[in-house]
Coordinates of C-alpha atoms and ligand atoms in Angstrom, one line a residue:
M1 CA 0.0 -0.1 0.1
L2 CA 1.2 3.4 -0.9
G3 CA 0.6 6.6 1.2
I4 CA 0.4 9.8 -0.9
S5 CA 0.3 13.2 0.5
M6 CA -1.8 15.6 -1.6
P7 CA -2.9 19.2 -1.6
A8 CA -7.7 20.9 1.2
T9 CA -11.5 19.7 0.7
P10 CA -11.4 15.8 0.1
S11 CA -11.1 16.5 -3.5
D12 CA -8.2 17.6 -5.6
E13 CA -8.4 21.4 -5.9
D14 CA -5.2 21.8 -8.4
G15 CA -4.4 18.6 -10.0
H16 CA -1.0 18.0 -8.1
G17 CA -2.3 15.1 -6.0
T18 CA -4.0 13.2 -8.8
H19 CA -0.9 13.6 -10.8
T20 CA 1.4 12.4 -8.2
A21 CA -0.9 9.5 -7.2
S22 CA -1.5 8.3 -10.6
T23 CA 2.4 8.2 -11.2
A24 CA 3.0 6.0 -8.2
A25 CA 0.3 3.6 -9.1
G26 CA -2.7 3.0 -11.5
A27 CA -3.7 0.7 -14.2
F28 CA -2.9 0.7 -17.9
V29 CA -4.8 3.3 -20.0
E30 CA -4.4 3.2 -23.7
G31 CA -4.5 6.3 -25.9
A32 CA -3.3 8.5 -23.0
N33 CA -2.2 11.9 -24.2
V34 CA -2.3 15.7 -23.5
L35 CA -3.7 18.1 -26.3
G36 CA -2.8 15.1 -28.8
N37 CA 1.0 14.9 -27.9
A38 CA 2.9 12.2 -26.1
N39 CA 0.2 9.7 -27.0
G40 CA 0.5 6.0 -25.7
T41 CA -0.4 3.8 -22.9
A42 CA -0.1 5.3 -19.5
V43 CA 0.5 3.2 -16.1
G44 CA 1.5 4.0 -12.7
M45 CA 4.9 2.6 -11.6
A46 CA 3.3 0.0 -9.4
P47 CA 0.1 -1.0 -11.4
F48 CA -1.6 -3.1 -8.8
A49 CA -0.6 -1.2 -5.6
H50 CA -3.4 0.1 -3.3
L51 CA -3.5 3.9 -2.6
A52 CA -4.3 5.6 0.5
I53 CA -4.3 9.4 0.2
Y54 CA -4.1 11.9 2.8
K55 CA -4.9 15.5 2.0
V56 CA -2.6 17.7 4.0
C57 CA -2.1 20.9 1.9
G58 CA -4.8 23.4 0.6
Q59 CA -4.9 26.7 -1.0
S60 CA -3.1 28.3 1.9
G61 CA -0.3 25.8 1.9
C62 CA 0.5 22.9 4.3
A63 CA 0.0 23.4 7.8
N64 CA 2.5 21.7 10.2
T65 CA -0.5 20.2 12.0
D66 CA -2.0 18.8 8.9
L67 CA 1.3 17.2 7.7
L68 CA 1.9 15.5 11.1
A69 CA -1.8 14.3 11.3
G70 CA -1.6 13.0 7.7
I71 CA 1.7 11.1 8.3
E72 CA 0.2 9.8 11.6
S73 CA -3.0 8.5 9.9
A74 CA -0.8 6.7 7.2
I75 CA 1.2 5.1 10.0
Q76 CA -2.1 4.0 11.8
D77 CA -3.5 2.7 8.3
G78 CA -0.4 0.6 7.9
V79 CA 1.0 1.9 4.7
D80 CA 4.2 0.2 3.4
V81 CA 5.5 3.4 1.4
M82 CA 4.8 6.9 2.0
S83 CA 5.2 9.2 -1.1
I84 CA 5.6 12.8 -0.1
S85 CA 5.7 15.4 -2.8
I86 CA 5.8 18.5 -0.6
G87 CA 8.8 20.9 -0.3
S88 CA 9.6 23.1 2.4
P89 CA 12.9 24.9 3.0
A90 CA 15.7 22.9 4.5
L91 CA 16.4 23.9 8.1
P92 CA 19.9 23.4 9.8
N93 CA 18.4 20.7 11.9
F94 CA 15.9 17.8 11.5
Y95 CA 14.2 18.1 15.1
T96 CA 12.3 21.2 14.2
R97 CA 11.0 20.3 10.8
V98 CA 7.8 18.5 10.8
I99 CA 8.1 16.3 7.8
D100 CA 11.5 14.9 9.3
I101 CA 9.8 14.5 12.8
G102 CA 6.8 12.6 11.3
T103 CA 8.8 10.4 8.9
F104 CA 11.2 9.4 11.7
K105 CA 8.2 7.6 13.4
A106 CA 7.2 6.1 10.1
M107 CA 10.7 4.8 9.5
Q108 CA 10.6 3.3 13.0
K109 CA 7.4 1.4 12.0
G110 CA 9.3 -0.1 8.8
I111 CA 7.7 2.4 6.2
F112 CA 9.5 3.3 3.2
I113 CA 9.7 7.1 2.8
S114 CA 10.1 8.6 -0.7
C115 CA 10.4 12.6 -0.6
S116 CA 10.9 15.2 -3.3
A117 CA 14.3 16.9 -3.1
G118 CA 12.7 20.4 -3.9
N119 CA 12.7 22.6 -6.8
N120 CA 15.0 25.2 -5.7
G121 CA 18.0 24.4 -7.8
P122 CA 20.6 24.8 -9.4
S123 CA 22.0 26.6 -6.3
F124 CA 24.2 24.6 -3.9
S125 CA 22.4 23.7 -0.5
T126 CA 19.0 23.9 -1.6
V127 CA 18.1 20.2 -1.0
S128 CA 15.4 19.5 1.6
N129 CA 13.5 16.6 2.9
S130 CA 17.1 15.4 3.3
A131 CA 17.0 13.1 6.5
P132 CA 18.8 9.8 6.0
W133 CA 15.6 7.8 6.8
C134 CA 14.0 9.3 3.7
L135 CA 14.8 8.7 0.0
T136 CA 15.4 12.2 -1.4
V137 CA 14.6 12.2 -5.1
G138 CA 16.0 14.8 -7.5
A139 CA 14.4 15.2 -11.1
S140 CA 15.9 14.4 -14.6
T141 CA 14.7 14.6 -18.0
M142 CA 13.3 11.8 -20.4
D143 CA 14.2 11.0 -23.9
R144 CA 11.0 12.6 -25.1
S145 CA 10.5 16.0 -26.5
I146 CA 7.3 17.8 -27.5
R147 CA 9.0 19.9 -30.0
T148 CA 8.4 23.3 -31.3
T149 CA 10.9 24.8 -33.7
V150 CA 11.7 28.5 -33.8
M151 CA 12.6 29.7 -37.4
L152 CA 14.0 33.2 -37.5
G153 CA 13.8 35.4 -40.6
N154 CA 17.6 35.2 -41.0
G155 CA 17.4 31.4 -41.5
E156 CA 18.6 30.6 -38.0
F157 CA 16.3 28.1 -35.9
C158 CA 16.3 26.7 -32.7
N159 CA 14.2 23.9 -30.9
G160 CA 12.0 24.2 -28.0
E161 CA 9.1 22.7 -26.4
S162 CA 5.3 23.3 -26.0
L163 CA 2.4 20.9 -25.3
F164 CA -0.1 23.2 -27.2
Q165 CA 0.3 22.6 -30.9
P166 CA -2.7 23.8 -32.6
K167 CA -3.5 22.4 -36.0
D168 CA -5.2 25.7 -37.2
F169 CA -2.0 28.1 -36.6
Q170 CA -0.3 29.0 -40.0
S171 CA 3.1 27.7 -38.8
N172 CA 4.5 28.8 -42.3
K173 CA 3.7 32.3 -42.0
P174 CA 6.5 34.5 -40.6
L175 CA 5.2 36.8 -37.9
P176 CA 6.9 40.0 -36.8
I177 CA 8.9 39.3 -33.5
I178 CA 9.3 41.8 -30.6
F179 CA 11.3 41.9 -27.4
P180 CA 9.3 44.1 -25.2
G181 CA 11.9 43.9 -22.5
A182 CA 14.6 45.7 -24.7
N183 CA 13.2 48.8 -22.9
G184 CA 15.2 47.5 -19.9
D185 CA 12.2 47.1 -17.6
A186 CA 12.3 43.8 -15.6
N187 CA 8.5 43.3 -15.6
T188 CA 8.3 43.9 -19.2
T189 CA 11.1 41.5 -19.8
A190 CA 9.1 38.8 -17.8
C191 CA 5.8 39.8 -19.6
I192 CA 3.9 40.2 -16.3
N193 CA 0.2 41.4 -16.3
G194 CA 0.1 45.0 -17.2
S195 CA 3.7 45.3 -18.6
L196 CA 2.8 45.1 -22.1
D197 CA 0.2 48.0 -21.8
G198 CA 1.0 50.6 -24.5
I199 CA 3.3 48.4 -26.4
D200 CA 2.2 47.2 -29.8
V201 CA 2.3 43.3 -29.8
K202 CA -0.8 42.7 -32.0
G203 CA -0.3 40.0 -34.4
K204 CA 3.4 39.5 -33.2
A205 CA 5.4 36.8 -31.7
V206 CA 6.5 38.0 -28.3
L207 CA 9.8 37.2 -26.6
C208 CA 9.5 37.0 -22.7
E209 CA 12.0 35.8 -20.1
R210 CA 11.1 33.2 -17.5
G211 CA 10.5 34.4 -13.9
R212 CA 8.1 36.5 -11.6
I213 CA 5.1 34.6 -13.0
G214 CA 4.4 31.2 -14.5
D215 CA 5.2 30.5 -18.1
I216 CA 1.6 29.7 -18.9
A217 CA 0.4 33.0 -17.2
K218 CA 2.8 34.9 -19.3
G219 CA 1.1 33.5 -22.3
L220 CA -2.1 34.8 -21.3
V221 CA -0.8 38.1 -20.8
V222 CA 0.6 38.0 -24.4
K223 CA -2.6 36.6 -25.8
N224 CA -4.8 39.3 -23.9
A225 CA -2.6 42.1 -25.3
G226 CA -3.1 40.7 -28.8
G227 CA 0.1 38.7 -29.3
S228 CA -0.2 35.9 -31.7
A229 CA 2.5 33.7 -30.5
M230 CA 5.1 33.6 -27.5
I231 CA 8.8 32.6 -27.2
V232 CA 9.7 32.1 -23.5
M233 CA 13.4 31.9 -22.8
N234 CA 15.5 30.8 -19.8
R235 CA 17.3 32.9 -17.4
E236 CA 21.1 32.1 -17.6
Y237 CA 21.2 29.8 -14.6
E238 CA 18.3 27.7 -16.2
G239 CA 20.7 26.9 -19.1
F240 CA 19.6 24.3 -21.5
S241 CA 16.6 22.8 -19.3
I242 CA 13.4 23.4 -21.2
I243 CA 9.9 21.9 -20.5
A244 CA 6.7 21.4 -22.5
A245 CA 3.7 23.4 -20.9
A246 CA 0.1 23.6 -21.9
H247 CA 0.4 27.1 -23.2
V248 CA -2.8 29.2 -24.2
L249 CA -1.2 30.4 -27.4
P250 CA 1.3 29.1 -30.0
A251 CA 4.4 29.2 -27.9
S252 CA 8.1 27.8 -27.6
H253 CA 10.2 27.3 -24.4
V254 CA 13.9 27.8 -25.5
S255 CA 17.2 27.8 -23.7
F256 CA 19.1 30.8 -22.3
S257 CA 21.6 30.4 -25.3
D258 CA 18.8 30.3 -28.0
G259 CA 16.9 32.9 -26.3
S260 CA 20.2 35.1 -26.4
K261 CA 20.5 34.4 -30.0
I262 CA 16.9 35.4 -30.7
K263 CA 17.6 38.8 -28.9
T264 CA 20.6 39.5 -30.9
Y265 CA 18.8 38.7 -34.1
I266 CA 15.8 40.9 -33.2
N267 CA 18.3 43.7 -32.4
S268 CA 20.0 43.3 -35.8
T269 CA 17.3 44.2 -38.3
L270 CA 14.5 46.6 -38.8
S271 CA 11.9 44.1 -39.4
P272 CA 12.6 40.8 -37.5
T273 CA 10.3 37.7 -38.0
A274 CA 9.9 34.3 -36.6
M275 CA 7.9 31.2 -37.4
I276 CA 6.9 28.6 -34.9
L277 CA 6.9 25.2 -36.4
F278 CA 5.1 22.4 -34.6
R279 CA 6.9 19.2 -34.6
G280 CA 4.8 17.0 -32.3
T281 CA 6.2 14.2 -30.1
I282 CA 9.8 13.0 -30.6
L283 CA 11.2 10.0 -29.0
G284 CA 14.7 8.9 -28.5
T285 CA 16.1 12.5 -27.8
S286 CA 19.6 12.8 -26.2
P287 CA 21.3 13.5 -24.1
S288 CA 18.9 11.9 -21.6
P289 CA 18.4 11.6 -18.7
M290 CA 19.8 15.1 -17.9
V291 CA 19.5 16.9 -14.3
I292 CA 16.8 19.7 -14.7
S293 CA 17.8 23.2 -13.5
F294 CA 15.2 23.4 -10.8
S295 CA 16.2 20.0 -9.1
S296 CA 17.4 21.0 -5.6
R297 CA 21.2 20.3 -4.9
G298 CA 23.5 19.4 -1.9
P299 CA 25.4 19.8 0.2
N300 CA 22.9 18.6 2.8
L301 CA 22.8 21.5 5.3
P302 CA 21.5 19.7 8.4
S303 CA 23.8 16.7 7.9
P304 CA 26.9 17.3 5.5
G305 CA 28.1 13.7 6.2
I306 CA 25.1 12.2 4.3
L307 CA 25.0 12.9 0.6
K308 CA 21.8 14.3 -0.8
P309 CA 19.9 14.0 -2.9
D310 CA 20.0 10.1 -3.0
V311 CA 19.0 9.4 -6.5
L312 CA 17.4 10.9 -9.8
G313 CA 14.0 9.9 -11.1
P314 CA 12.0 11.3 -14.1
G315 CA 10.5 14.7 -13.2
V316 CA 10.3 16.6 -16.4
N317 CA 7.3 16.4 -18.9
V318 CA 5.8 13.6 -16.9
L319 CA 2.4 12.6 -18.3
A320 CA -0.2 11.3 -15.5
G321 CA -3.8 11.6 -14.3
W322 CA -5.4 15.2 -14.1
P323 CA -8.9 16.0 -12.6
Q324 CA -9.8 19.1 -14.7
N325 CA -9.3 20.9 -17.9
V326 CA -5.7 21.4 -18.9
G327 CA -4.8 25.0 -19.2
S328 CA -7.8 26.7 -20.7
F329 CA -8.6 23.7 -22.8
P330 CA -11.5 21.5 -22.3
I331 CA -10.6 17.8 -21.9
L332 CA -11.9 15.3 -24.3
G333 CA -12.1 11.8 -23.3
S334 CA -9.2 10.7 -20.6
T335 CA -7.8 13.3 -18.5
F336 CA -4.2 13.5 -18.4
N337 CA -1.7 16.4 -18.0
I338 CA 2.1 16.7 -18.4
I339 CA 3.9 18.7 -15.6
S340 CA 7.5 19.0 -14.2
G341 CA 8.8 18.9 -10.7
T342 CA 10.6 16.8 -8.1
S343 CA 6.9 16.3 -7.0
M344 CA 6.7 14.2 -10.2
S345 CA 10.0 12.4 -9.7
C346 CA 9.2 11.3 -6.0
P347 CA 6.2 9.2 -6.7
H348 CA 8.2 7.2 -9.6
L349 CA 10.4 6.0 -6.7
S350 CA 7.7 5.4 -4.4
G351 CA 6.1 3.0 -6.9
I352 CA 9.5 1.4 -7.6
A353 CA 9.9 0.9 -3.7
A354 CA 6.7 -0.6 -3.6
L355 CA 7.5 -3.2 -6.5
I356 CA 10.9 -4.0 -4.7
K357 CA 8.9 -4.4 -1.4
S358 CA 6.4 -6.8 -3.2
S359 CA 9.4 -8.9 -4.5
H360 CA 11.3 -8.8 -1.2
P361 CA 8.9 -8.5 1.5
D362 CA 11.4 -9.0 4.3
W363 CA 13.6 -6.1 3.1
S364 CA 13.9 -3.1 5.5
P365 CA 13.3 0.4 4.1
A366 CA 17.0 1.0 4.4
A367 CA 17.6 -2.2 2.3
I368 CA 15.2 -1.1 -0.5
K369 CA 16.8 2.3 -0.4
S370 CA 20.4 0.7 -0.7
A371 CA 19.1 -1.5 -3.6
I372 CA 17.9 1.7 -5.5
M373 CA 21.0 3.6 -4.9
T374 CA 23.9 1.1 -5.5
T375 CA 22.4 0.1 -8.8
A376 CA 21.6 3.6 -10.2
D377 CA 22.8 4.6 -13.6
V378 CA 25.7 7.3 -13.9
L379 CA 25.7 7.2 -17.7
D380 CA 23.2 8.7 -20.1
N381 CA 21.9 7.4 -23.4
R382 CA 25.1 8.6 -25.1
G383 CA 27.0 6.3 -22.8
K384 CA 28.5 9.5 -21.2
Q385 CA 28.2 10.9 -17.8
I386 CA 24.8 12.3 -17.0
V387 CA 24.9 16.0 -17.5
D388 CA 23.2 19.0 -15.9
E389 CA 21.3 22.1 -17.1
R390 CA 24.6 23.4 -18.4
L391 CA 25.3 20.3 -20.5
T392 CA 28.5 19.8 -18.3
P393 CA 28.9 16.6 -16.3
A394 CA 26.5 16.9 -13.2
D395 CA 28.1 16.7 -9.8
L396 CA 27.2 14.3 -7.0
F397 CA 25.2 17.3 -5.3
A398 CA 22.8 17.1 -8.2
T399 CA 22.8 13.4 -9.1
G400 CA 23.2 11.6 -5.8
A401 CA 23.9 7.8 -6.5
G402 CA 22.6 8.3 -10.1
H403 CA 19.5 7.7 -12.1
V404 CA 17.2 5.0 -10.8
N405 CA 17.4 1.6 -12.7
P406 CA 14.3 -0.4 -11.4
S407 CA 15.1 -3.7 -12.8
R408 CA 18.7 -3.8 -11.5
A409 CA 17.5 -2.3 -8.2
N410 CA 15.4 -5.5 -7.8
D411 CA 18.5 -7.7 -7.7
P412 CA 21.4 -5.6 -6.3
G413 CA 23.7 -8.4 -4.8
L414 CA 24.6 -6.6 -1.7
I415 CA 22.7 -4.2 0.5
Y416 CA 23.7 -1.8 3.2
D417 CA 21.1 -2.2 5.9
L418 CA 20.0 -0.1 8.8
T419 CA 17.9 -0.5 12.0
P420 CA 15.8 2.3 13.6
D421 CA 18.4 2.1 16.7
D422 CA 21.1 3.0 14.1
Y423 CA 19.4 6.5 13.3
L424 CA 19.2 7.0 17.2
A425 CA 22.9 6.5 17.4
Y426 CA 23.4 9.0 14.4
L427 CA 21.2 11.7 15.9
C428 CA 23.2 11.5 19.1
G429 CA 26.3 11.8 16.9
L430 CA 24.9 15.0 15.4
G431 CA 25.3 16.5 19.0
Y432 CA 21.7 16.8 19.6
T433 CA 20.5 17.2 23.2
D434 CA 18.2 14.5 24.7
N435 CA 15.2 16.9 24.1
Q436 CA 16.2 17.3 20.6
V437 CA 16.7 13.7 19.9
R438 CA 13.2 13.1 21.6
M439 CA 11.5 15.5 19.3
L440 CA 12.3 12.8 16.5
A441 CA 12.3 9.7 18.4
G442 CA 9.4 10.6 20.5
S443 CA 10.6 8.5 23.5
N444 CA 12.6 8.9 26.6
A445 CA 15.6 8.1 24.3
S446 CA 18.8 9.4 25.9
C447 CA 22.2 9.9 24.4
S448 CA 23.8 9.0 27.7
I449 CA 22.9 5.4 27.2
I450 CA 23.1 5.2 23.4
T451 CA 26.6 4.7 21.8
S452 CA 26.7 7.6 19.4
I453 CA 28.3 7.4 15.9
R454 CA 29.6 10.0 13.5
E455 CA 27.5 10.9 10.5
G456 CA 29.8 9.0 8.2
E457 CA 29.5 5.8 10.2
L458 CA 25.8 5.5 9.5
N459 CA 25.7 2.4 7.3
Y460 CA 24.7 4.4 4.3
P461 CA 25.0 3.4 0.5
S462 CA 26.9 6.6 -0.2
F463 CA 29.9 8.6 1.3
S464 CA 30.0 12.2 2.0
V465 CA 33.3 13.1 3.8
T466 CA 35.0 16.3 4.9
L467 CA 38.9 16.3 5.1
G468 CA 40.8 17.5 7.2
P469 CA 42.5 14.7 8.9
S470 CA 41.9 11.1 7.6
Q471 CA 38.8 9.4 8.4
T472 CA 38.1 5.7 8.7
F473 CA 34.5 4.3 8.6
N474 CA 33.2 0.7 8.7
R475 CA 30.5 -0.3 6.4
T476 CA 28.6 -3.7 6.6
V477 CA 27.1 -5.3 3.5
T478 CA 24.4 -8.1 3.5
N479 CA 24.5 -10.7 0.8
V480 CA 21.3 -10.8 -1.1
G481 CA 22.6 -12.2 -4.3
N482 CA 24.2 -15.7 -4.7
A483 CA 24.9 -17.7 -1.5
M484 CA 28.4 -18.4 -2.7
S485 CA 29.9 -15.4 -4.1
A486 CA 33.1 -13.3 -4.2
Y487 CA 33.3 -9.6 -4.6
T488 CA 36.3 -7.3 -5.2
V489 CA 36.6 -3.7 -4.7
E490 CA 37.1 -1.2 -7.4
I491 CA 37.8 2.5 -6.5
I492 CA 37.8 5.6 -8.3
K493 CA 39.8 8.0 -6.1
P494 CA 38.6 11.5 -5.7
Q495 CA 41.3 13.9 -7.0
G496 CA 43.6 14.7 -4.1
V497 CA 42.5 11.8 -1.8
D498 CA 43.7 8.4 -1.2
V499 CA 41.2 5.7 -0.5
S500 CA 42.0 2.4 1.0
V501 CA 39.7 -0.6 1.6
K502 CA 40.2 -3.6 4.0
P503 CA 39.7 -6.2 3.1
D504 CA 39.6 -5.6 -0.6
A505 CA 37.7 -8.8 -1.3
L506 CA 34.7 -10.3 0.3
H507 CA 33.8 -13.9 0.2
F508 CA 30.1 -15.0 1.0
S509 CA 29.1 -18.6 1.7
S510 CA 25.4 -18.0 2.6
M511 CA 22.5 -15.7 1.8
N512 CA 22.1 -12.9 4.1
E513 CA 25.5 -13.2 5.5
K514 CA 26.9 -9.9 6.7
L515 CA 30.5 -8.9 6.1
T516 CA 32.2 -5.7 7.4
Y517 CA 34.9 -3.7 5.6
S518 CA 36.6 -0.5 6.6
V519 CA 37.4 2.5 4.2
T520 CA 40.0 5.2 5.0
F521 CA 40.0 8.5 3.2
S522 CA 43.3 10.5 3.6
P523 CA 44.0 13.9 2.0
L524 CA 47.2 13.6 -0.3
E525 CA 50.0 16.1 0.2
S526 CA 49.3 17.7 -3.1
G527 CA 45.6 17.9 -2.1
S528 CA 43.2 21.0 -2.6
G529 CA 45.8 23.5 -1.1
G530 CA 44.1 25.6 1.4
S531 CA 40.5 26.7 0.4
I532 CA 37.2 24.7 0.4
G533 CA 36.8 22.6 -2.6
F534 CA 35.2 19.3 -3.6
A535 CA 36.3 16.1 -5.2
E536 CA 34.3 13.1 -6.5
G537 CA 35.0 9.4 -6.8
S538 CA 33.3 5.9 -6.2
L539 CA 33.7 2.6 -4.4
K540 CA 32.3 -0.4 -6.0
W541 CA 32.0 -4.1 -5.0
V542 CA 32.0 -6.3 -8.1
S543 CA 31.1 -10.0 -8.2
S544 CA 32.5 -12.1 -11.0
S545 CA 30.5 -15.3 -10.5
S546 CA 29.2 -17.1 -13.5
S547 CA 25.5 -16.6 -13.3
T548 CA 25.0 -13.0 -12.4
K549 CA 27.5 -10.0 -12.3
Y550 CA 26.7 -7.5 -9.6
E551 CA 28.1 -4.1 -9.3
V552 CA 27.3 -2.5 -6.1
R553 CA 28.4 1.2 -6.3
S554 CA 28.7 4.0 -3.8
P555 CA 29.4 7.6 -4.9
I556 CA 32.1 9.3 -2.7
S557 CA 31.8 13.0 -2.3
V558 CA 34.8 14.7 -0.7
T559 CA 34.8 18.3 0.6
F560 CA 38.2 19.7 1.6
D561 CA 38.1 21.9 4.6
N562 CA 41.7 22.6 6.0
S563 CA 40.2 24.5 9.0
K564 CA 39.0 21.1 10.3
Ligands
NAG601 C1 6.8 45.2 -11.2 O1 5.7 44.6 -10.8 C2 5.5 44.4 -9.4 C3 4.4 43.4 -9.2 O2 3.3 43.7 -10.0 C4 5.4 45.8 -8.9 O3 5.1 45.8 -7.5 C5 6.5 46.7 -9.4 O4 6.2 48.0 -8.9 C6 6.7 46.6 -10.7 N1 7.9 47.4 -11.1 C7 7.9 48.3 -12.0 C8 9.3 48.8 -12.2 O5 7.0 48.5 -12.7
NAG602 C1 -4.5 41.0 -16.1 O1 -5.2 42.1 -15.5 C2 -6.4 42.3 -15.9 C3 -7.1 43.7 -15.6 O2 -6.6 43.8 -14.2 C4 -7.3 41.3 -15.7 O3 -8.6 41.3 -16.1 C5 -6.6 39.9 -16.0 O4 -7.5 38.7 -15.8 C6 -5.3 39.6 -15.7 N1 -4.6 38.6 -16.5 C7 -3.9 37.8 -15.9 C8 -3.3 36.9 -16.7 O5 -3.6 37.7 -14.6
NAG603 C1 21.2 46.4 -29.8 O1 22.0 46.9 -30.5 C2 22.5 48.1 -30.1 C3 23.5 48.7 -31.2 O2 24.3 47.7 -31.8 C4 23.3 47.9 -28.9 O3 23.8 49.2 -28.4 C5 22.4 47.4 -27.7 O4 22.9 47.0 -26.5 C6 21.6 46.2 -28.3 N1 20.6 45.7 -27.5 C7 20.3 44.5 -27.1 C8 19.2 44.2 -26.2 O5 21.1 43.5 -27.6
NAG604 C1 11.8 4.4 28.6 O1 11.3 4.3 29.9 C2 10.8 3.0 30.0 C3 10.1 3.0 31.4 O2 10.9 3.5 32.3 C4 11.9 1.9 29.9 O3 11.3 0.7 30.1 C5 12.5 2.0 28.4 O4 13.5 1.1 28.5 C6 12.9 3.4 28.2 N1 13.4 3.6 26.9 C7 14.4 4.2 26.4 C8 14.6 4.3 25.0 O5 15.1 4.7 27.2
NAG605 C1 35.6 -1.2 12.6 O1 35.5 -2.5 12.8 C2 36.7 -3.2 13.4 C3 36.7 -4.7 13.4 O2 35.4 -5.1 13.9 C4 36.8 -2.5 14.9 O3 37.9 -3.2 15.5 C5 36.9 -1.1 14.7 O4 36.8 -0.5 16.0 C6 35.7 -0.6 14.0 N1 35.9 0.8 13.6 C7 35.1 1.9 13.8 C8 35.5 3.2 13.3 O5 33.8 1.6 14.2

């Protein structure tokens, strides 16, 4: 059973809850599409899972009391997985943040918790829902584009996206194009309501920058002002990340670089023109997956020793159920919408966790999380390292362990397991007082009788190390692959760091056998030299048995801090 939190009245007021719920679970529906695009068979990740839905948010947001009551109800109802597509800013600790408090209790009851990482990227330290007892899910793109091509009067063109691709729009007719923001006003640049008053946009294609109001709302402003089409361009930090939205007029969302090219062109001629060509649904696009600009990033403020986010899942242009008209369009037949956010990536992982739980009913939430993380993909569909919104290799603060690979996650070979008591030792290690620990653990827990551990000693499937002096951690792996199996370690050392693992081979002779290794991270003399910097590597246990080849990979994130 899946527990899904959704936005007040028992019904879904804005579609978010229906969309996230039908991403996690739900039967096969043929002919699912949005305004004719992305047509195909839709299905939830765990088609036969049962959903229990708790409405904890309304038009005035998500009250702390409602969040806690919703989590408590789901625990009482005995859910197996909780899917929490709710963001709230990261705080410097876990014991004052209600999602962290509520989910700690859920974890103690053996419930798997999947949370969205937040939509505050790409700046560092924006990740939220970052407690180690939750799976924190970032958002990536898919290999599908709902393409609109902008053709400029000088023959240059660029590819963008839009969900609304009307058949009756004369795509082959060049329109005059205007950038109202050339007057230097930030509101006009963003085409907010009222900002186009007194500017002649009638019958024109209008270039607007993202921000201040939503992209669809900009389209309405342009349309109400008499504009015929809109090109919405990224701000610089959004780079090459584009999404397909249900615009209310012919439109194309383009990258910052393409938008800049369009601005230059408009400024280069007295009568600039543009056409918007509708190309429909294109499959097999690359690079994919790619980290989307809004996906929140590490480091993890309340616990730098735990790498977050944990994993990436599809969160861009996700098609799922929708309870009302899409944009301003009446829905004909089945009701679906395509929207984007880490709210969309989270329920993908919730459904996958439910599938793993049903195939391994005895696995703990930590075991399921380990299986998902250690088998995640680090390469994209070109065979190259997954890139971010700048098209440069994404760092671990964006990707965590990588992009979820559900079939491999079901058979990981080894798992890093944890018990509820391990998290208590971890909380004590964070230096929390007894009262602070009790906010989370809800008991008479006392750090004077619990042996505390450092963050890095939590038996977590990834490493986040701050150097300073060398550090050694023990990790224990449990054999869930073949009874008789041997693993050897393969290390990719982060630059400026020596990594040594003892022993460097593990021999298992039975299922569920546990073996412990130790790993030491030491800064090299020629290390980072003074300032704070980052380096990345990985530690992988590889089995070479005849039947199945397992690769159990943990990312290593190193922060150099010579003040420590
Ligand atoms: C921009 O819009 C905001 C919100 O409508 C308004 O408060 C502000 O005064 C506007 N700025 C300018 C320069 O018009
Ligand atoms: C813009 O403002 C006008 C007049 O105040 C209002 O009628 C209209 O609904 C607004 N449009 C949007 C998109 O907010
Ligand atoms: C347009 O061109 C003029 C003259 O070349 C230049 O001064 C100005 O900065 C340009 N404006 C934009 C928005 O590119
Ligand atoms: C809490 O108190 C009860 C009763 O005094 C005791 O049995 C229990 O072990 C305590 N639990 C913890 C975690 O200290
Ligand atoms: C790691 O395990 C070894 C062997 O069990 C033990 O001697 C050592 O104290 C442990 N180290 C840490 C840091 O827990």
